[in-house]
Coordinates of C-alpha atoms in Angstrom, one line a residue:
M1 CA 13.7 10.2 8.6
T2 CA 13.7 12.8 7.2
N3 CA 9.6 13.8 6.7
M4 CA 9.4 14.4 3.1
N5 CA 6.0 15.6 3.0
T6 CA 3.9 12.1 2.3
A7 CA 0.9 13.3 4.5
N8 CA -1.8 15.7 2.8
R9 CA -2.0 17.7 6.0
E10 CA -4.8 20.4 3.8
R11 CA -6.7 17.2 3.5
A12 CA -6.6 16.2 6.7
L13 CA -7.3 19.7 8.3
Q14 CA -10.3 20.5 6.6
I15 CA -11.2 16.3 7.5
M16 CA -10.4 17.7 11.3
K17 CA -12.6 20.6 11.2
R18 CA -15.7 18.7 9.1
E19 CA -15.7 16.1 12.1
G20 CA -14.4 18.7 15.2
L21 CA -11.2 17.1 16.1
Q22 CA -8.4 18.2 17.7
A23 CA -5.8 15.9 16.4
L24 CA -6.0 12.2 14.5
V25 CA -3.8 9.9 16.4
A26 CA -2.4 6.7 14.6
T27 CA -1.6 3.9 15.8
T28 CA -1.0 1.6 12.6
P29 CA 2.0 1.2 10.7
E30 CA 0.5 2.8 7.6
N31 CA -0.6 5.7 9.3
I32 CA 2.5 6.4 11.4
S33 CA 4.4 6.3 8.5
Y34 CA 2.1 8.6 6.7
V35 CA 2.4 11.0 10.2
I36 CA 5.8 11.2 9.7
G37 CA 7.0 11.0 6.3
S38 CA 8.7 7.0 7.1
Q39 CA 8.0 3.6 8.2
L40 CA 8.4 2.9 12.0
R41 CA 7.9 -0.9 12.1
T42 CA 6.2 -2.6 15.0
T43 CA 8.2 -6.0 16.3
N44 CA 4.9 -7.9 17.5
W45 CA 1.2 -6.8 17.6
T46 CA 1.6 -6.0 21.4
M47 CA 4.0 -2.9 20.8
Q48 CA 2.4 -0.1 21.3
I49 CA 3.7 3.2 19.1
Y50 CA 1.3 6.7 18.0
A51 CA 1.7 9.4 15.6
V52 CA -0.2 12.6 16.9
L53 CA -1.1 14.7 14.2
P54 CA -2.6 17.6 14.7
Q55 CA -5.0 20.5 13.4
Q56 CA -3.4 23.3 14.3
P57 CA -1.6 24.3 10.7
L58 CA 2.1 25.4 12.2
A59 CA 1.9 22.4 14.8
R60 CA 5.1 19.6 15.1
T61 CA 3.3 16.3 15.2
R62 CA 3.7 13.9 18.2
L63 CA 5.6 10.8 17.9
I64 CA 5.3 7.9 20.5
L65 CA 6.7 4.9 21.0
P66 CA 8.4 3.2 23.3
T67 CA 12.4 3.5 23.9
N68 CA 14.2 1.1 22.7
R69 CA 13.2 2.0 19.3
L70 CA 14.9 5.1 19.6
G71 CA 17.9 3.0 17.7
V72 CA 15.9 3.1 15.0
I73 CA 15.0 6.5 14.6
A74 CA 18.8 7.3 15.6
Q75 CA 19.7 4.6 12.5
M76 CA 16.5 7.0 10.0
G77 CA 17.2 10.5 11.1
L78 CA 15.2 12.5 13.0
P79 CA 11.5 12.8 12.0
D80 CA 9.5 16.4 11.8
A81 CA 8.1 15.5 15.0
D82 CA 8.4 15.9 19.1
L83 CA 9.0 12.2 20.3
Y84 CA 7.8 11.3 23.4
L85 CA 8.8 7.6 24.7
Y86 CA 8.4 5.4 27.8
S87 CA 9.8 2.3 29.3
D88 CA 13.4 1.6 30.0
F89 CA 15.8 1.0 28.3
F90 CA 19.9 0.9 29.7
L91 CA 22.5 1.9 26.9
E92 CA 25.7 2.5 28.9
G93 CA 28.6 5.4 27.3
S94 CA 31.1 4.7 25.6
P95 CA 34.8 4.7 27.3
E96 CA 36.9 6.9 27.0
G97 CA 38.4 7.4 23.5
K98 CA 36.4 3.9 22.5
A99 CA 35.9 5.0 18.4
S100 CA 32.2 5.1 18.0
T101 CA 29.6 5.9 15.2
P102 CA 27.1 8.8 14.6
D103 CA 24.2 7.3 14.8
I104 CA 25.6 6.1 18.1
D105 CA 26.0 9.4 20.2
L106 CA 22.7 9.5 18.0
F107 CA 21.3 7.1 20.2
Y108 CA 22.3 7.9 23.2
D109 CA 22.5 11.2 23.2
L110 CA 18.4 11.1 22.8
L111 CA 17.9 8.4 25.5
G112 CA 19.6 11.4 27.8
R113 CA 17.5 13.9 27.0
V114 CA 14.0 13.2 25.9
Q115 CA 11.6 12.7 28.7
T116 CA 10.5 8.9 29.4
Y117 CA 7.3 8.2 30.6
A118 CA 5.4 5.0 32.2
G119 CA 3.5 3.5 28.9
P120 CA 2.3 4.6 26.0
I121 CA -0.6 6.2 27.0
E122 CA 1.0 8.2 29.7
A123 CA 4.0 9.4 26.7
L124 CA 0.2 10.3 24.9
Q125 CA -1.5 12.4 27.9
A126 CA 1.8 14.6 27.7
A127 CA 1.7 15.1 23.5
L128 CA -1.2 16.4 24.3
R129 CA -1.1 18.3 27.0
D130 CA 2.3 20.2 25.3
L131 CA -0.7 20.6 22.6
D132 CA -3.4 22.6 24.8
I133 CA -5.5 19.5 23.8
S134 CA -5.9 17.0 26.1
Q135 CA -9.6 17.5 26.2
G136 CA -10.2 16.1 23.1
P137 CA -11.9 16.0 21.1
L138 CA -9.7 13.1 19.5
G139 CA -9.6 11.1 16.6
V140 CA -8.4 7.6 16.9
D141 CA -6.9 5.2 15.2
E142 CA -8.7 1.9 17.1
M143 CA -7.0 -1.1 15.3
R144 CA -3.8 -1.1 16.5
I145 CA -3.9 -0.1 20.1
A146 CA -4.4 -2.3 22.6
P147 CA -8.0 -3.0 23.9
A148 CA -7.4 -1.8 27.0
L149 CA -5.8 1.3 26.5
Y150 CA -8.1 2.6 23.7
A151 CA -10.6 1.5 26.9
S152 CA -8.9 3.2 29.9
L153 CA -8.1 7.0 27.4
I154 CA -11.7 6.6 26.9
E155 CA -12.1 7.0 30.7
E156 CA -10.0 9.1 31.3
L157 CA -11.5 12.0 28.8
P158 CA -14.7 13.8 28.2
N159 CA -17.7 11.5 27.4
G160 CA -17.8 11.5 23.3
A161 CA -14.2 13.6 23.0
I162 CA -12.8 9.7 21.5
K163 CA -13.5 9.1 17.2
P164 CA -12.9 5.9 15.9
A165 CA -10.0 7.0 13.7
Y166 CA -9.0 4.6 10.8
A167 CA -11.5 5.2 8.1
L168 CA -10.9 8.2 8.7
F169 CA -7.7 8.2 7.4
R170 CA -8.0 6.1 4.6
E171 CA -10.0 9.3 3.8
V172 CA -7.2 11.1 4.4
R173 CA -5.2 9.1 2.2
Q174 CA -7.2 8.8 -0.7
V175 CA -6.0 12.1 -2.5
K176 CA -2.4 11.7 -2.1
T177 CA 0.2 14.2 -2.0
E178 CA 3.6 14.8 -5.5
E179 CA 5.6 12.8 -2.7
E180 CA 3.9 9.8 -2.0
I181 CA 3.2 9.4 -6.4
R182 CA 7.3 9.8 -6.6
R183 CA 7.0 6.6 -4.7
L184 CA 4.4 4.7 -6.4
R185 CA 6.4 5.3 -9.1
R186 CA 9.5 4.3 -7.8
V187 CA 7.8 0.8 -6.9
A188 CA 5.5 0.4 -10.5
E189 CA 8.8 0.7 -12.1
L190 CA 10.5 -1.6 -10.1
N191 CA 7.7 -4.4 -10.2
E192 CA 7.4 -4.1 -13.4
R193 CA 11.2 -4.0 -14.6
I194 CA 11.5 -7.7 -12.4
E195 CA 7.7 -8.9 -14.0
L196 CA 9.4 -8.5 -17.8
E197 CA 12.8 -10.4 -16.2
M198 CA 10.0 -13.1 -15.4
I199 CA 7.8 -12.7 -18.7
R200 CA 12.0 -13.6 -20.9
K201 CA 12.8 -16.3 -18.9
I202 CA 9.9 -18.4 -19.9
A203 CA 10.9 -21.2 -21.9
E204 CA 9.2 -24.9 -21.6
N205 CA 9.2 -26.9 -18.9
V206 CA 10.9 -23.2 -16.7
H207 CA 8.9 -24.5 -13.3
E208 CA 6.6 -22.3 -12.5
E209 CA 8.6 -22.1 -8.4
E210 CA 12.3 -20.5 -11.1
L211 CA 9.8 -17.7 -11.4
A212 CA 8.9 -16.4 -8.1
D213 CA 12.4 -17.1 -6.9
H214 CA 13.2 -15.1 -9.3
Y215 CA 11.1 -12.4 -8.0
R216 CA 11.9 -13.0 -4.7
L217 CA 15.8 -12.6 -4.6
E218 CA 15.5 -9.2 -7.4
M219 CA 13.0 -7.5 -4.7
V220 CA 15.0 -7.9 -1.7
K221 CA 18.4 -7.2 -3.6
A222 CA 16.0 -3.8 -5.1
G223 CA 14.9 -3.3 -1.4
A224 CA 12.1 -3.6 -1.8
V225 CA 9.5 -6.7 -0.1
P226 CA 8.2 -9.2 -2.4
A227 CA 4.2 -10.0 -0.8
M228 CA 1.6 -11.8 -2.8
V229 CA 3.7 -13.2 -5.8
A230 CA 0.9 -15.1 -8.0
V231 CA 2.5 -16.9 -10.8
G232 CA 0.8 -19.5 -12.2
A233 CA 1.5 -21.9 -15.9
G234 CA -1.8 -24.3 -18.0
P235 CA -4.7 -24.6 -16.3
R236 CA -2.9 -22.5 -13.0
S237 CA -2.9 -20.1 -14.3
A238 CA -7.1 -19.7 -13.5
L239 CA -5.8 -20.2 -10.1
P240 CA -6.3 -15.9 -8.1
L241 CA -4.0 -16.5 -5.5
I242 CA -0.6 -19.0 -5.8
E243 CA 0.7 -20.2 -2.7
R244 CA 2.1 -23.4 -3.5
Y245 CA 4.7 -24.7 -7.1
F246 CA 4.3 -27.8 -8.2
H247 CA 4.2 -27.7 -12.5
R248 CA 6.4 -26.7 -15.5
V249 CA 5.5 -24.6 -18.9
Q250 CA 5.3 -26.5 -21.6
P251 CA 4.3 -25.5 -25.6
G252 CA 0.4 -23.2 -26.0
E253 CA 0.2 -22.5 -22.7
Q254 CA -0.3 -19.2 -20.7
V255 CA 1.9 -17.6 -17.6
R256 CA -0.8 -15.2 -15.2
F257 CA 1.8 -12.9 -13.6
D258 CA -0.4 -11.0 -10.6
L259 CA 2.9 -9.4 -9.0
C260 CA 2.8 -7.3 -5.3
C261 CA 5.6 -5.7 -3.7
H262 CA 6.0 -2.8 -1.6
L263 CA 8.6 0.0 -1.5
D264 CA 9.6 2.7 1.1
G265 CA 6.1 1.4 2.8
Y266 CA 4.3 2.0 -0.5
W267 CA 3.1 -0.6 -2.7
A268 CA 3.0 -1.7 -6.5
D269 CA 0.6 -4.5 -7.9
T270 CA 0.8 -4.8 -11.9
G271 CA -0.3 -8.1 -14.1
R272 CA 0.9 -9.5 -17.1
T273 CA -0.6 -13.5 -19.3
T274 CA 2.3 -14.7 -21.4
V275 CA 1.2 -17.6 -23.8
L276 CA 4.3 -20.1 -24.8
G277 CA 4.2 -20.1 -28.3
E278 CA 1.6 -19.3 -30.7
P279 CA -1.6 -18.4 -28.4
T280 CA -4.8 -20.4 -29.7
D281 CA -8.3 -18.6 -31.5
W282 CA -9.3 -19.2 -27.6
Q283 CA -6.6 -17.3 -25.7
K284 CA -6.1 -14.2 -27.9
R285 CA -10.4 -14.0 -27.6
H286 CA -10.6 -14.3 -23.8
F287 CA -7.5 -11.7 -23.9
S288 CA -9.2 -9.7 -26.4
A289 CA -12.4 -9.1 -23.8
I290 CA -10.6 -8.0 -20.8
Y291 CA -9.0 -6.2 -22.3
S292 CA -11.2 -4.1 -24.3
G293 CA -13.1 -4.2 -20.8
W294 CA -10.2 -2.8 -19.3
E295 CA -10.1 -0.3 -21.5
R296 CA -13.5 1.0 -20.9
A297 CA -12.9 1.0 -17.1
L298 CA -9.8 3.3 -17.8
E299 CA -12.1 5.4 -20.3
R300 CA -14.4 6.5 -17.3
V301 CA -11.6 7.5 -15.3
R302 CA -11.5 10.8 -14.7
P303 CA -12.3 13.5 -11.4
G304 CA -16.6 12.7 -10.5
A305 CA -16.5 9.3 -12.3
K306 CA -18.4 6.5 -9.6
A307 CA -16.6 3.9 -8.8
S308 CA -19.7 1.3 -9.4
D309 CA -19.8 3.2 -12.7
I310 CA -16.3 2.3 -13.7
F311 CA -16.6 -1.3 -12.6
Q312 CA -20.1 -1.9 -14.3
A313 CA -18.7 -0.3 -18.0
A314 CA -15.8 -3.2 -17.4
V315 CA -17.6 -6.1 -16.6
Q316 CA -20.4 -5.6 -20.0
T317 CA -17.7 -4.5 -22.3
V318 CA -15.9 -8.1 -21.3
Q319 CA -19.7 -9.5 -21.6
K320 CA -20.2 -7.8 -25.2
E321 CA -17.3 -8.4 -26.1
G322 CA -16.3 -11.6 -26.0
I323 CA -17.4 -13.6 -22.8
P324 CA -20.7 -13.3 -22.2
H325 CA -20.7 -15.0 -18.2
Y326 CA -17.8 -12.9 -17.0
R327 CA -18.6 -11.8 -13.4
R328 CA -16.4 -9.5 -11.0
Q329 CA -16.7 -8.6 -7.5
H330 CA -14.1 -5.1 -8.8
V331 CA -12.0 -4.4 -11.4
G332 CA -9.6 -2.1 -9.5
H333 CA -8.8 -0.5 -6.5
A334 CA -7.0 1.8 -4.7
I335 CA -2.7 1.7 -4.2
G336 CA -0.9 2.8 -2.1
L337 CA 0.8 2.7 2.1
E338 CA -2.0 -0.5 1.8
L339 CA -2.8 -2.7 -0.8
Y340 CA -6.2 -1.8 -1.2
D341 CA -6.2 1.4 -0.1
D342 CA -10.0 2.3 0.2
I343 CA -11.7 3.2 -3.0
V344 CA -12.6 -0.5 -5.0
L345 CA -14.1 -0.4 -7.6
A346 CA -17.0 -2.2 -7.5
P347 CA -20.7 -2.5 -7.7
G348 CA -21.4 -1.3 -3.8
D349 CA -18.9 1.2 -3.4
H350 CA -20.2 4.4 -4.8
R351 CA -17.9 7.2 -4.2
T352 CA -16.2 9.5 -7.0
L353 CA -13.2 9.6 -8.0
E354 CA -11.0 12.9 -7.6
E355 CA -7.9 14.6 -9.0
G356 CA -4.3 12.4 -7.1
M357 CA -6.3 9.5 -6.1
V358 CA -4.2 6.0 -7.0
F359 CA -6.0 3.2 -8.7
C360 CA -4.7 -0.2 -9.8
V361 CA -7.1 -1.1 -13.0
E362 CA -7.7 -4.7 -14.1
V363 CA -10.0 -7.3 -15.3
P364 CA -8.7 -10.8 -15.1
Y365 CA -11.0 -14.1 -16.3
Y366 CA -10.2 -17.7 -14.4
E367 CA -11.6 -20.5 -16.3
L368 CA -11.5 -23.6 -14.1
G369 CA -9.6 -26.4 -16.5
A370 CA -8.3 -23.4 -19.3
G371 CA -6.6 -20.7 -18.0
G372 CA -6.9 -17.5 -16.6
F373 CA -5.6 -14.1 -18.1
Q374 CA -4.2 -11.1 -16.6
I375 CA -3.9 -7.1 -17.4
E376 CA -3.3 -5.2 -14.0
D377 CA -1.6 -1.2 -14.2
T378 CA -1.2 2.0 -12.2
V379 CA -2.8 5.1 -12.6
V380 CA -3.0 8.5 -11.2
V381 CA -6.7 10.1 -11.6
T382 CA -5.4 13.7 -13.6
K383 CA -7.3 16.7 -14.1
D384 CA -9.1 15.7 -16.7
G385 CA -8.6 11.5 -17.7
Y386 CA -5.4 10.0 -15.5
E387 CA -1.9 9.3 -16.0
F388 CA -0.1 5.7 -16.1
L389 CA 2.6 5.2 -13.8
T390 CA 3.2 1.5 -15.0
H391 CA 4.5 0.8 -19.2
M392 CA 4.7 -2.7 -19.2
E393 CA 3.3 -3.2 -23.2
R394 CA -0.7 -3.8 -22.9
K395 CA -0.9 -7.1 -24.5
L396 CA -0.5 -10.9 -24.9
Y397 CA 2.7 -11.8 -24.0
R398 CA 4.6 -14.4 -26.9
Q399 CA 8.1 -15.6 -25.7

């Protein structure tokens, strides 16, 4: 689990200084992954794992975890963090002459030399003492720490020493590091490759579920985790989310894909629309309108642009170009360790874009009884505009 520098440490330090914090304490799987550079999954909501990101630039991060998670650490490799364990766990050494493996040997070695504390708060307190910040103030990601433990932490520290920090972590994560962009590019390319395979499988009487199953199976083979698999054909293409498949594709129908997965903790979200046979004038006209809005949104993507202005430009263009009644709640969202990674290109989000942010830009349309259309791509904000992380042709596909 070698730290791959996923965290934007410089941005984190700036935000901690602004907020007057000595450290940020991650509790959600996404924020823990961000701090240590690799995924460390929990098996239930009650399991407490924390990662401490100190303000001091040269200080090592601290990782608080239950002792039984050491087996995972041993298999993935030690992170660039000091370990603080809690709760008992027992593992016996190999009998003399019994062959073992490096990960088992490391597991046994760590059990013998890493101190164990009574519980997660005691382990966290020890980590804070070692950093000489036991009195805070701290920003604590409030989303996954058990409420009773959060309350006890507040009681034991001076008044005002704890500040909720889930939103601060999301603010730090808005601007991606080079390693994060590499991972986002990789998962986006995987998502597109399998989406193209699905498009090529579209034929008369092909079942929606056959297409969805192909996506899920190929994702698992590639080591990724499939998530939303919206595959809707004909009138069902107008359903934004599709969890049940029962329709077979017929000539002239459009198939709308909106596909999400994650790999190494980072998400991909892309979408396309395919028509089986020759598109009708209605299909061509409506796709052309949303494509124009999508292009207009991308023209506005650059540092300093307001998310709400991008939204207005996209919606007004679609309305002007052929769908006068067009409405949307957003035309895109930031993406990273979360599918919706904080900023949304929506009318109420007036935050500005910065270089290094990554967005999915989408302008879908759903009309019940007729069908829906999707075009969605991922871009990274550059100094002068944007760069695509996705590369599929941006068109109304035909099979």
